[in-house]
Amino acid sequence: MIDLAAKHKVVSEATAAIAHQSKDARNLIHPGKVAREGASCTKASALTAMAGLYRVIQDVKAAIA
Protein backbone atom coordinates (compact mmCIF):
# COMPACT_ATOMS: atom_id res chain seq x y z
CA MET A 1 0.00 0.00 0.00
CA ILE A 2 2.87 2.35 0.76
CA ASP A 3 4.42 1.91 -2.68
CA LEU A 4 1.04 2.20 -4.37
CA ALA A 5 0.31 5.46 -2.55
CA ALA A 6 3.69 6.85 -3.60
CA LYS A 7 3.20 5.70 -7.20
CA HIS A 8 -0.13 7.55 -7.38
CA LYS A 9 1.31 10.65 -5.66
CA VAL A 10 -0.93 10.31 -2.60
CA VAL A 11 2.21 10.42 -0.45
CA SER A 12 5.65 11.75 -1.33
CA GLU A 13 8.66 9.50 -1.85
CA ALA A 14 10.12 10.82 1.41
CA THR A 15 6.93 9.93 3.27
CA ALA A 16 6.92 6.48 1.67
CA ALA A 17 10.47 5.89 2.92
CA ILE A 18 9.49 6.95 6.43
CA ALA A 19 6.36 4.81 6.26
CA HIS A 20 8.48 1.76 5.39
CA GLN A 21 10.69 2.49 8.42
CA SER A 22 7.56 2.84 10.52
CA LYS A 23 6.29 -0.51 9.31
CA ASP A 24 9.58 -2.12 10.26
CA ALA A 25 9.48 -0.48 13.71
CA ARG A 26 5.88 -1.60 14.19
CA ASN A 27 6.92 -5.18 13.50
CA LEU A 28 9.18 -5.09 16.57
CA ILE A 29 6.22 -5.35 18.92
CA HIS A 30 5.49 -8.93 17.89
CA PRO A 31 6.64 -11.39 20.60
CA GLY A 32 7.63 -14.00 18.02
CA LYS A 33 10.02 -11.60 16.31
CA VAL A 34 11.55 -10.68 19.65
CA ALA A 35 12.08 -14.36 20.45
CA ARG A 36 13.51 -15.22 17.02
CA GLU A 37 15.72 -12.20 16.44
CA GLY A 38 16.29 -10.72 19.87
CA ALA A 39 14.82 -7.45 18.62
CA SER A 40 12.68 -5.35 20.87
CA CYS A 41 10.58 -2.25 20.64
CA THR A 42 12.25 0.80 22.13
CA LYS A 43 10.95 4.29 22.67
CA ALA A 44 12.91 5.37 19.58
CA SER A 45 11.34 2.72 17.36
CA ALA A 46 7.86 3.53 18.71
CA LEU A 47 8.39 7.23 17.97
CA THR A 48 9.63 6.35 14.47
CA ALA A 49 6.39 4.47 13.82
CA MET A 50 4.31 7.35 15.13
CA ALA A 51 6.21 9.93 13.08
CA GLY A 52 5.64 7.89 9.93
CA LEU A 53 1.93 7.71 10.63
CA TYR A 54 1.70 11.46 11.06
CA ARG A 55 3.60 12.03 7.79
CA VAL A 56 1.19 9.75 5.92
CA ILE A 57 -1.82 11.55 7.42
CA GLN A 58 -0.35 14.91 6.44
CA ASP A 59 0.29 13.83 2.84
CA VAL A 60 -3.11 12.18 2.42
CA LYS A 61 -4.89 15.30 3.73
CA ALA A 62 -2.96 17.41 1.23
CA ALA A 63 -3.75 14.99 -1.61
CA ILE A 64 -7.51 15.10 -1.02
CA ALA A 65 -7.73 18.83 -0.34
PDB file of C-alpha atoms in Angstrom:
ATOM      1  CA  MET A   1       0.000   0.000   0.000  1.00  0.00           C
ATOM      2  CA  ILE A   2       2.874   2.350   0.756  1.00  0.00           C
ATOM      3  CA  ASP A   3       4.424   1.905  -2.682  1.00  0.00           C
ATOM      4  CA  LEU A   4       1.035   2.197  -4.373  1.00  0.00           C
ATOM      5  CA  ALA A   5       0.307   5.462  -2.547  1.00  0.00           C
ATOM      6  CA  ALA A   6       3.689   6.846  -3.605  1.00  0.00           C
ATOM      7  CA  LYS A   7       3.195   5.701  -7.196  1.00  0.00           C
ATOM      8  CA  HIS A   8      -0.133   7.547  -7.379  1.00  0.00           C
ATOM      9  CA  LYS A   9       1.311  10.646  -5.665  1.00  0.00           C
ATOM     10  CA  VAL A  10      -0.929  10.306  -2.605  1.00  0.00           C
ATOM     11  CA  VAL A  11       2.207  10.419  -0.453  1.00  0.00           C
ATOM     12  CA  SER A  12       5.655  11.748  -1.328  1.00  0.00           C
ATOM     13  CA  GLU A  13       8.658   9.498  -1.855  1.00  0.00           C
ATOM     14  CA  ALA A  14      10.121  10.817   1.413  1.00  0.00           C
ATOM     15  CA  THR A  15       6.931   9.927   3.271  1.00  0.00           C
ATOM     16  CA  ALA A  16       6.923   6.475   1.670  1.00  0.00           C
ATOM     17  CA  ALA A  17      10.469   5.890   2.915  1.00  0.00           C
ATOM     18  CA  ILE A  18       9.493   6.954   6.433  1.00  0.00           C
ATOM     19  CA  ALA A  19       6.359   4.809   6.257  1.00  0.00           C
ATOM     20  CA  HIS A  20       8.484   1.764   5.388  1.00  0.00           C
ATOM     21  CA  GLN A  21      10.690   2.487   8.417  1.00  0.00           C
ATOM     22  CA  SER A  22       7.556   2.839  10.524  1.00  0.00           C
ATOM     23  CA  LYS A  23       6.292  -0.514   9.309  1.00  0.00           C
ATOM     24  CA  ASP A  24       9.582  -2.121  10.264  1.00  0.00           C
ATOM     25  CA  ALA A  25       9.476  -0.477  13.705  1.00  0.00           C
ATOM     26  CA  ARG A  26       5.883  -1.599  14.190  1.00  0.00           C
ATOM     27  CA  ASN A  27       6.917  -5.175  13.498  1.00  0.00           C
ATOM     28  CA  LEU A  28       9.178  -5.088  16.567  1.00  0.00           C
ATOM     29  CA  ILE A  29       6.220  -5.347  18.921  1.00  0.00           C
ATOM     30  CA  HIS A  30       5.493  -8.932  17.894  1.00  0.00           C
ATOM     31  CA  PRO A  31       6.644 -11.387  20.597  1.00  0.00           C
ATOM     32  CA  GLY A  32       7.631 -13.995  18.015  1.00  0.00           C
ATOM     33  CA  LYS A  33      10.021 -11.602  16.308  1.00  0.00           C
ATOM     34  CA  VAL A  34      11.547 -10.675  19.652  1.00  0.00           C
ATOM     35  CA  ALA A  35      12.076 -14.360  20.454  1.00  0.00           C
ATOM     36  CA  ARG A  36      13.509 -15.218  17.017  1.00  0.00           C
ATOM     37  CA  GLU A  37      15.719 -12.197  16.440  1.00  0.00           C
ATOM     38  CA  GLY A  38      16.287 -10.725  19.868  1.00  0.00           C
ATOM     39  CA  ALA A  39      14.825  -7.453  18.619  1.00  0.00           C
ATOM     40  CA  SER A  40      12.680  -5.353  20.869  1.00  0.00           C
ATOM     41  CA  CYS A  41      10.578  -2.253  20.643  1.00  0.00           C
ATOM     42  CA  THR A  42      12.247   0.797  22.126  1.00  0.00           C
ATOM     43  CA  LYS A  43      10.952   4.285  22.669  1.00  0.00           C
ATOM     44  CA  ALA A  44      12.910   5.369  19.581  1.00  0.00           C
ATOM     45  CA  SER A  45      11.335   2.717  17.358  1.00  0.00           C
ATOM     46  CA  ALA A  46       7.863   3.535  18.711  1.00  0.00           C
ATOM     47  CA  LEU A  47       8.388   7.231  17.973  1.00  0.00           C
ATOM     48  CA  THR A  48       9.625   6.353  14.474  1.00  0.00           C
ATOM     49  CA  ALA A  49       6.391   4.469  13.823  1.00  0.00           C
ATOM     50  CA  MET A  50       4.309   7.349  15.132  1.00  0.00           C
ATOM     51  CA  ALA A  51       6.212   9.935  13.076  1.00  0.00           C
ATOM     52  CA  GLY A  52       5.637   7.891   9.930  1.00  0.00           C
ATOM     53  CA  LEU A  53       1.934   7.707  10.625  1.00  0.00           C
ATOM     54  CA  TYR A  54       1.704  11.465  11.061  1.00  0.00           C
ATOM     55  CA  ARG A  55       3.598  12.033   7.790  1.00  0.00           C
ATOM     56  CA  VAL A  56       1.189   9.749   5.923  1.00  0.00           C
ATOM     57  CA  ILE A  57      -1.816  11.547   7.424  1.00  0.00           C
ATOM     58  CA  GLN A  58      -0.347  14.915   6.440  1.00  0.00           C
ATOM     59  CA  ASP A  59       0.293  13.834   2.843  1.00  0.00           C
ATOM     60  CA  VAL A  60      -3.114  12.178   2.416  1.00  0.00           C
ATOM     61  CA  LYS A  61      -4.886  15.300   3.730  1.00  0.00           C
ATOM     62  CA  ALA A  62      -2.958  17.409   1.228  1.00  0.00           C
ATOM     63  CA  ALA A  63      -3.752  14.987  -1.610  1.00  0.00           C
ATOM     64  CA  ILE A  64      -7.506  15.099  -1.020  1.00  0.00           C
ATOM     65  CA  ALA A  65      -7.725  18.833  -0.340  1.00  0.00           C
TER      66      ALA A  65
END
